[in-house]
Coordinates of C-alpha atoms and ligand atoms in Angstrom, one line a residue:
M4 CA 67.3 112.4 2.3
A5 CA 65.2 109.9 4.2
S6 CA 61.4 110.4 4.2
K7 CA 59.4 110.1 7.4
F8 CA 57.5 107.4 5.6
Q9 CA 58.7 103.8 5.6
A10 CA 57.4 100.5 4.3
P11 CA 54.9 99.1 6.8
R12 CA 56.2 96.8 9.6
G13 CA 56.9 93.3 8.4
T14 CA 57.1 94.4 4.7
F15 CA 60.0 95.4 2.5
D16 CA 60.9 96.9 -0.8
V17 CA 62.5 94.7 -3.4
L18 CA 65.3 96.8 -4.8
P19 CA 66.9 96.1 -8.3
A20 CA 69.8 93.9 -6.9
Q21 CA 67.3 91.7 -5.1
A22 CA 64.9 91.7 -8.0
R23 CA 67.7 90.3 -10.1
A24 CA 68.3 87.4 -7.6
R25 CA 64.5 86.8 -7.6
A26 CA 64.4 86.7 -11.4
R27 CA 67.2 84.1 -11.5
L28 CA 65.3 82.0 -8.9
Q29 CA 62.1 82.3 -10.9
A30 CA 63.7 81.4 -14.2
I31 CA 65.1 78.2 -12.7
A32 CA 61.8 77.3 -11.1
D33 CA 59.9 78.0 -14.3
G34 CA 62.2 75.6 -16.2
I35 CA 61.7 72.9 -13.6
F36 CA 57.9 73.3 -13.5
Q37 CA 57.6 73.5 -17.2
R38 CA 59.6 70.4 -17.9
A39 CA 57.5 68.5 -15.4
G40 CA 54.2 69.7 -16.9
Y41 CA 53.1 72.1 -14.2
E42 CA 51.3 75.1 -15.8
T43 CA 51.0 78.5 -14.3
I44 CA 47.9 79.7 -12.5
Q45 CA 47.3 83.1 -10.9
T46 CA 44.6 83.8 -8.4
P47 CA 43.6 87.1 -6.8
S48 CA 45.5 88.6 -3.9
F49 CA 42.3 88.5 -1.8
E50 CA 39.5 86.0 -1.6
Q51 CA 36.3 85.5 0.4
T52 CA 37.2 84.7 3.9
D53 CA 35.2 81.5 4.0
P54 CA 37.5 79.2 2.0
F55 CA 40.4 80.0 4.3
E56 CA 38.4 79.3 7.5
R57 CA 37.1 76.0 6.1
G58 CA 40.3 74.9 4.5
V59 CA 43.2 76.2 6.6
G60 CA 41.1 75.5 9.7
K61 CA 39.4 77.7 12.3
S62 CA 41.7 76.4 15.1
T63 CA 45.0 77.3 13.3
D64 CA 47.1 80.3 14.2
I65 CA 46.7 81.5 10.6
V66 CA 43.0 81.8 10.9
R67 CA 42.8 82.8 14.6
K68 CA 45.5 85.4 14.6
E69 CA 47.2 86.1 11.3
M70 CA 44.7 86.9 8.6
F71 CA 44.3 90.4 7.2
T72 CA 40.5 90.3 7.0
F73 CA 38.4 93.2 6.1
E74 CA 34.9 94.1 4.9
D75 CA 34.4 95.5 1.5
K76 CA 31.8 98.2 0.8
G77 CA 29.1 95.6 0.2
E78 CA 29.8 94.2 3.7
R79 CA 31.4 91.0 2.4
S80 CA 34.2 89.5 4.4
L81 CA 37.4 89.4 2.4
T82 CA 40.9 88.2 3.3
L83 CA 44.3 88.9 1.9
R84 CA 45.4 85.4 1.0
P85 CA 47.6 83.8 3.7
E86 CA 48.4 80.8 1.5
G87 CA 47.8 79.5 -2.0
T88 CA 46.3 76.1 -1.9
A89 CA 42.8 76.9 -0.8
P90 CA 42.4 79.6 -3.5
I91 CA 43.7 77.2 -6.2
C92 CA 41.2 74.5 -5.1
R93 CA 38.5 77.2 -5.2
A94 CA 39.6 78.1 -8.8
Y95 CA 39.8 74.3 -9.7
L96 CA 36.2 74.0 -8.8
E97 CA 35.0 77.3 -10.2
H98 CA 36.5 76.6 -13.6
G99 CA 35.4 73.0 -13.8
M100 CA 39.0 71.7 -13.8
H101 CA 37.7 68.4 -12.2
K102 CA 36.3 67.7 -15.7
Q103 CA 39.7 67.9 -17.4
A104 CA 42.2 65.1 -17.6
Q105 CA 43.5 64.4 -14.1
P106 CA 45.8 65.2 -12.4
V107 CA 45.7 68.9 -13.1
K108 CA 49.2 70.1 -12.4
L109 CA 49.6 73.8 -11.5
S110 CA 52.4 76.2 -10.4
Y111 CA 52.1 79.6 -8.9
V112 CA 54.1 82.5 -7.4
G113 CA 53.0 85.6 -5.7
P114 CA 52.7 87.6 -2.5
F115 CA 51.0 86.2 0.6
F116 CA 50.0 87.9 3.8
R117 CA 50.1 86.9 7.5
H118 CA 50.0 89.1 10.5
E119 CA 53.0 87.5 12.2
R120 CA 55.6 88.9 14.5
P121 CA 58.3 90.1 12.0
Q122 CA 61.8 88.9 12.2
A123 CA 64.5 87.7 9.8
G124 CA 62.8 85.2 7.5
R125 CA 59.3 86.0 8.7
Y126 CA 57.3 88.9 7.2
R127 CA 53.8 90.1 7.0
Q128 CA 53.9 90.2 3.2
F129 CA 56.1 87.5 1.8
H130 CA 56.4 85.6 -1.5
Q131 CA 55.8 81.9 -2.1
L132 CA 56.2 79.8 -5.1
G133 CA 54.6 76.4 -5.2
I134 CA 53.0 73.6 -7.1
E135 CA 49.8 71.6 -6.8
C136 CA 49.0 68.2 -8.3
I137 CA 45.3 67.8 -8.1
G138 CA 43.2 64.7 -8.9
T139 CA 45.4 61.7 -8.0
A140 CA 45.9 59.7 -4.8
S141 CA 48.9 57.9 -6.2
P142 CA 52.1 58.0 -4.1
L143 CA 53.9 58.7 -7.4
A144 CA 52.4 62.2 -7.2
D145 CA 53.7 62.7 -3.6
A146 CA 57.2 61.6 -4.8
E147 CA 57.1 63.8 -7.9
V148 CA 56.3 67.0 -6.0
I149 CA 58.9 66.3 -3.4
M150 CA 61.5 65.6 -6.0
L151 CA 60.7 68.8 -7.8
L152 CA 61.3 70.9 -4.7
S153 CA 64.5 68.9 -4.0
D154 CA 65.6 69.6 -7.6
L155 CA 64.8 73.3 -7.3
L156 CA 66.8 73.8 -4.1
G157 CA 69.6 71.7 -5.6
E158 CA 69.7 73.6 -8.9
L159 CA 69.7 76.9 -7.0
G160 CA 72.5 75.7 -4.8
V161 CA 70.8 76.2 -1.4
P162 CA 73.3 74.7 1.1
G163 CA 72.6 72.4 4.1
V164 CA 69.1 71.3 3.1
A165 CA 67.4 68.4 4.8
L166 CA 64.1 66.8 4.1
R167 CA 61.8 65.7 6.9
L168 CA 58.9 63.4 6.1
G169 CA 55.9 62.3 8.0
S170 CA 52.3 61.1 7.5
L171 CA 49.1 62.1 9.2
G172 CA 47.0 59.3 7.8
S173 CA 43.6 59.8 6.2
L174 CA 41.0 62.1 7.7
D175 CA 39.2 59.4 9.8
A176 CA 42.4 57.8 11.1
R177 CA 43.6 61.3 12.0
A178 CA 40.4 62.1 13.9
A179 CA 40.8 58.9 15.9
Y180 CA 44.4 59.6 16.6
L181 CA 43.7 63.2 17.7
E182 CA 41.3 61.8 20.4
E183 CA 44.0 59.6 21.7
L184 CA 46.5 62.5 21.7
K185 CA 44.0 64.8 23.5
A186 CA 43.5 62.1 26.2
H187 CA 47.3 61.9 26.7
L188 CA 47.5 65.7 27.0
H189 CA 44.6 65.8 29.5
R190 CA 46.4 63.2 31.6
H191 CA 49.4 65.4 31.8
E192 CA 47.7 68.8 32.0
G193 CA 49.8 69.7 35.1
D194 CA 53.0 69.6 33.1
L195 CA 51.8 71.8 30.2
T196 CA 52.2 75.5 29.6
P197 CA 49.0 77.5 29.7
D198 CA 49.0 78.1 25.9
V199 CA 49.4 74.3 25.2
R200 CA 46.8 73.5 27.8
E201 CA 44.3 75.9 26.3
R202 CA 44.7 74.4 22.9
I203 CA 44.4 70.7 23.9
D204 CA 40.9 70.4 22.4
I205 CA 41.4 73.0 19.6
N206 CA 44.8 72.0 18.1
P207 CA 46.6 69.3 20.1
L208 CA 49.2 68.6 17.4
R209 CA 50.8 72.0 18.0
A210 CA 52.0 70.7 21.4
F211 CA 54.7 68.8 19.4
D212 CA 56.1 72.3 18.4
S213 CA 56.5 73.6 22.0
D214 CA 59.9 74.8 23.1
D215 CA 59.1 74.2 26.8
D216 CA 61.2 71.4 28.4
R217 CA 58.3 70.0 30.5
V218 CA 56.0 70.0 27.5
Q219 CA 58.6 68.2 25.4
G220 CA 58.9 65.6 28.2
V221 CA 55.1 65.0 27.9
M222 CA 55.3 64.8 24.2
A223 CA 58.2 62.3 24.3
S224 CA 55.8 59.7 25.6
A225 CA 52.8 60.9 23.5
P226 CA 51.4 58.5 20.9
T227 CA 52.5 59.6 17.4
M228 CA 50.4 59.5 14.2
L229 CA 53.0 57.3 12.5
E230 CA 52.6 54.6 15.1
A231 CA 48.8 54.8 14.6
L232 CA 49.1 54.5 10.7
S233 CA 47.2 51.5 9.5
G234 CA 46.2 49.7 6.4
E235 CA 46.1 51.8 3.2
D236 CA 47.6 54.8 5.0
A237 CA 50.7 52.8 6.1
E238 CA 51.0 51.3 2.6
H239 CA 50.8 54.7 0.9
F240 CA 53.5 56.1 3.2
A241 CA 55.7 53.0 2.5
E242 CA 55.3 53.5 -1.2
V243 CA 56.2 57.2 -1.0
R244 CA 59.4 56.3 0.9
A245 CA 60.3 53.5 -1.5
L246 CA 59.9 55.9 -4.5
L247 CA 62.1 58.6 -2.8
D248 CA 64.7 55.9 -2.0
A249 CA 64.6 54.7 -5.6
A250 CA 65.1 58.4 -6.7
G251 CA 68.1 58.7 -4.4
I252 CA 66.4 61.5 -2.3
S253 CA 67.5 61.3 1.3
Y254 CA 65.1 62.1 4.1
E255 CA 64.5 61.7 7.8
I256 CA 61.3 60.3 9.1
D257 CA 59.9 62.7 11.7
P258 CA 57.1 61.1 13.6
T259 CA 56.2 64.4 15.3
L260 CA 56.2 66.5 12.1
V261 CA 53.2 68.9 12.1
R262 CA 52.1 71.7 9.9
G263 CA 50.2 74.9 10.8
I264 CA 47.4 74.1 8.4
D265 CA 44.5 71.7 9.0
Y266 CA 43.8 70.4 5.5
Y267 CA 46.8 68.0 5.3
T268 CA 46.2 64.2 5.2
R269 CA 48.7 61.4 4.7
T270 CA 52.1 62.6 3.5
I271 CA 53.5 65.8 4.9
F272 CA 57.1 67.1 4.4
S273 CA 59.3 70.0 5.3
F274 CA 62.6 71.1 3.7
V275 CA 64.7 72.8 6.4
C276 CA 68.0 74.6 5.9
D277 CA 70.6 75.0 8.6
A278 CA 71.8 78.3 7.1
L279 CA 68.5 79.8 8.4
R280 CA 68.3 80.2 12.1
A281 CA 65.0 80.4 13.9
Q282 CA 62.9 80.3 10.7
S283 CA 64.6 77.2 9.4
E284 CA 61.8 75.9 7.1
I285 CA 62.5 76.8 3.5
G286 CA 59.5 75.0 2.0
G287 CA 57.0 72.3 2.7
G288 CA 53.6 70.8 2.0
G289 CA 51.8 67.5 1.7
R290 CA 48.7 65.8 0.6
Y291 CA 45.3 67.4 1.1
D292 CA 42.8 64.7 0.1
G293 CA 39.8 66.3 1.8
L294 CA 40.2 70.0 0.9
I295 CA 38.3 70.1 -2.3
E296 CA 35.4 68.3 -0.8
Q297 CA 35.4 70.7 2.1
L298 CA 35.1 73.5 -0.4
G299 CA 32.0 71.9 -1.8
G300 CA 33.5 69.9 -4.6
P301 CA 33.7 66.1 -5.3
A302 CA 36.1 64.1 -3.3
T303 CA 39.5 64.9 -5.0
P304 CA 42.9 63.8 -3.7
A305 CA 45.7 66.2 -4.2
V306 CA 49.3 67.0 -3.1
G307 CA 51.5 70.1 -3.3
W308 CA 54.0 72.4 -1.6
A309 CA 55.0 76.0 -1.1
A310 CA 58.4 77.5 -0.6
G311 CA 59.3 80.9 0.7
I312 CA 61.2 83.0 -1.8
E313 CA 62.7 85.3 0.9
R314 CA 63.9 82.3 2.9
I315 CA 65.5 80.7 -0.2
L316 CA 67.3 84.0 -0.9
L317 CA 68.4 84.4 2.7
A318 CA 69.9 80.9 2.6
L319 CA 71.7 81.6 -0.6
D320 CA 72.9 85.0 0.7
E321 CA 74.2 86.2 -2.6
E322 CA 73.5 89.1 -4.8
E323 CA 73.1 88.8 -8.6
P324 CA 75.5 91.2 -10.2
G325 CA 74.1 93.8 -12.6
A326 CA 74.1 92.9 -16.3
G327 CA 75.8 96.0 -17.6
R328 CA 75.0 97.4 -21.0
D329 CA 76.2 96.4 -24.5
A330 CA 76.6 100.0 -25.6
F331 CA 76.3 103.6 -24.6
V332 CA 76.0 106.3 -27.3
A333 CA 77.7 109.5 -26.2
I334 CA 77.6 112.9 -28.0
A335 CA 80.3 115.5 -28.2
D336 CA 77.8 118.1 -29.3
P337 CA 74.1 118.6 -28.2
E338 CA 73.2 118.9 -31.9
Q339 CA 73.8 115.1 -32.2
R340 CA 71.0 114.2 -29.8
G341 CA 68.5 113.1 -32.4
R342 CA 71.0 111.0 -34.2
A343 CA 72.1 109.4 -30.9
M344 CA 68.5 108.5 -30.1
A345 CA 68.0 106.9 -33.5
L346 CA 71.2 104.8 -33.1
V347 CA 70.2 103.8 -29.6
T348 CA 66.9 102.7 -31.0
E349 CA 68.5 100.8 -33.8
L350 CA 70.7 98.9 -31.3
R351 CA 67.8 98.1 -29.0
N352 CA 65.7 96.8 -32.0
A353 CA 68.6 94.6 -32.9
G354 CA 68.6 93.1 -29.4
F355 CA 71.5 95.0 -27.8
S356 CA 71.1 96.8 -24.5
A357 CA 71.9 100.4 -25.2
E358 CA 71.6 103.8 -23.4
M359 CA 72.4 107.4 -24.0
D360 CA 72.8 110.3 -21.6
L361 CA 69.5 111.7 -20.3
G362 CA 71.0 114.1 -17.9
G363 CA 72.6 116.8 -20.1
R364 CA 76.2 115.8 -19.2
G365 CA 79.3 117.0 -21.0
L366 CA 81.3 114.3 -23.0
K367 CA 83.6 113.6 -20.0
G368 CA 80.6 113.1 -17.7
Q369 CA 78.9 110.8 -20.2
L370 CA 82.0 108.6 -20.4
K371 CA 82.2 108.4 -16.7
H372 CA 78.5 107.5 -16.5
A373 CA 78.9 104.9 -19.2
D374 CA 81.6 103.3 -17.1
R375 CA 79.5 103.4 -14.0
I376 CA 76.6 101.6 -15.6
G377 CA 78.9 98.9 -17.0
A378 CA 78.8 99.7 -20.7
A379 CA 81.0 97.4 -22.8
R380 CA 81.4 99.9 -25.6
V381 CA 80.8 103.6 -26.1
L382 CA 80.0 105.1 -29.5
I383 CA 81.0 108.7 -29.5
L384 CA 79.3 111.0 -32.0
E385 CA 81.5 113.9 -32.9
A386 CA 80.3 117.3 -33.9
D387 CA 81.5 116.9 -37.5
G388 CA 79.3 113.7 -38.0
S389 CA 82.2 111.2 -37.6
A390 CA 82.1 108.6 -34.9
Q391 CA 84.5 106.7 -32.6
L392 CA 83.9 103.3 -31.0
R393 CA 85.6 102.8 -27.7
D394 CA 86.1 99.4 -26.0
M395 CA 85.7 100.2 -22.3
T396 CA 87.6 97.1 -21.1
S397 CA 90.8 97.6 -23.3
G398 CA 90.4 101.4 -23.7
E399 CA 91.0 101.0 -27.5
Q400 CA 89.3 103.5 -29.7
R401 CA 88.8 103.5 -33.4
V402 CA 86.8 105.3 -36.1
A403 CA 83.4 103.7 -36.6
D404 CA 80.9 103.7 -39.5
T405 CA 77.5 104.5 -38.0
G406 CA 75.9 103.3 -41.3
N407 CA 77.1 99.8 -40.4
L408 CA 76.5 100.1 -36.7
L409 CA 75.5 96.5 -36.1
G410 CA 78.6 95.2 -37.9
E411 CA 80.7 97.6 -35.8
M412 CA 79.1 96.1 -32.6
T413 CA 79.9 92.6 -33.6
G414 CA 83.4 93.6 -34.6
G415 CA 82.9 92.6 -38.3
E416 CA 80.8 93.3 -41.3
A417 CA 77.0 93.7 -40.9
Ligands
LIG16 P1 53.2 77.4 4.8 O1 52.3 78.0 3.8 O2 52.9 77.8 6.2 O3 53.2 75.9 4.6 O4 54.7 77.9 4.5 C1 55.4 77.5 3.3 C2 56.6 78.3 3.2 O5 56.4 79.7 3.1 C3 57.5 78.2 4.5 O6 58.4 77.1 4.4 C4 58.3 79.5 4.4 O7 59.4 79.3 3.6 C5 57.3 80.4 3.8 N1 56.7 81.3 4.8 C6 55.6 81.0 5.5 N2 55.3 82.1 6.3 C7 56.2 83.1 6.1 C8 56.4 84.4 6.6 N3 55.6 85.0 7.4 N4 57.4 85.1 6.1 C9 58.3 84.5 5.1 N5 58.1 83.3 4.6 C10 57.1 82.6 5.1

């Protein structure tokens, strides 16, 4: 019977079949992160609003329209975290991690919140996993984090993945470039849609994202940040590319690549998947050399990425089958309940998955139930104290010695 209550718009319940697929993804990711020395960090689901406004940027869609911001009872402004990097940088400073050996390599997973228009692959509560490599400007770090996301998608078997790569230059170079881009947009104001025109001075880079034909025409002749890259920025980008080439990771250079967050500097990248339609980005990130300083810390270069768990699962489009049970203990007589419970406990303590009937079924009903939950064997306790072990695949049944239960389970002596 359906209730009149539903999960809020843009949110969803993770049911057991999906939870299994998530657990598989998580186990693969954990292995990759651990082998590369990325240790887990967890930050709260909400933070003070300020780090997001400063870090993500006041002109971004995330801060302008998508944050779930509220006042607590002490009239402090709090925000359900829309992304993970600013909170991790806050934690890095709060816990003096800048005094540890650098770089500090961290991984995380958890729920994030954005008030977006819900559709397939875009939700208001979604889950990201990601890594951050904080405290090094080396292009090796850029290449390492990109390779780890590539490995993760490869090991999971996500089909049709492509990597797009760009560079935004350092903060100063980017500021100079943005002035040039704004001037270009102002010269072509007549060909721009109202929303792009309104944002010329707030967020000119987003014009590259417009679907409008005339705007795209204007952007085709716009200067790109890649053309404007100079000196150390250009060198850094060339080294990242050379390292990816050496690692055999293919990518496309995308001179118009932009991200919806302001803290990025130098390398940015995006993994897209053609199995996903409108929301084709499965994960992405880049370098954010100015963020920690913006949050009040020392100048600290860093690079990282986040990937959307729901998007990865959508791209994989497969369900993880249930694991079944090693054993089910059935009783022919209710008097055997206590004994059944003791045997189930013995099996569980020895590492087997085991269940018994909790619903007061007759023996026939118990066997049916054992079959439905995928029990490999059923131990039937008879009223006279004897027991039978039935193999549910072959249907074979034989007398069993419950005093040697573990031996019976492995088919030999205990
Ligand atoms: P971002 O934090 O915006 O760089 O996004 C990183 C990744 O998170 C994206 O590539 C998506 O896979 C995922 N993502 C971002 N926003 C959403 C959303 N509203 N719903 C589901 N996944 C999202």
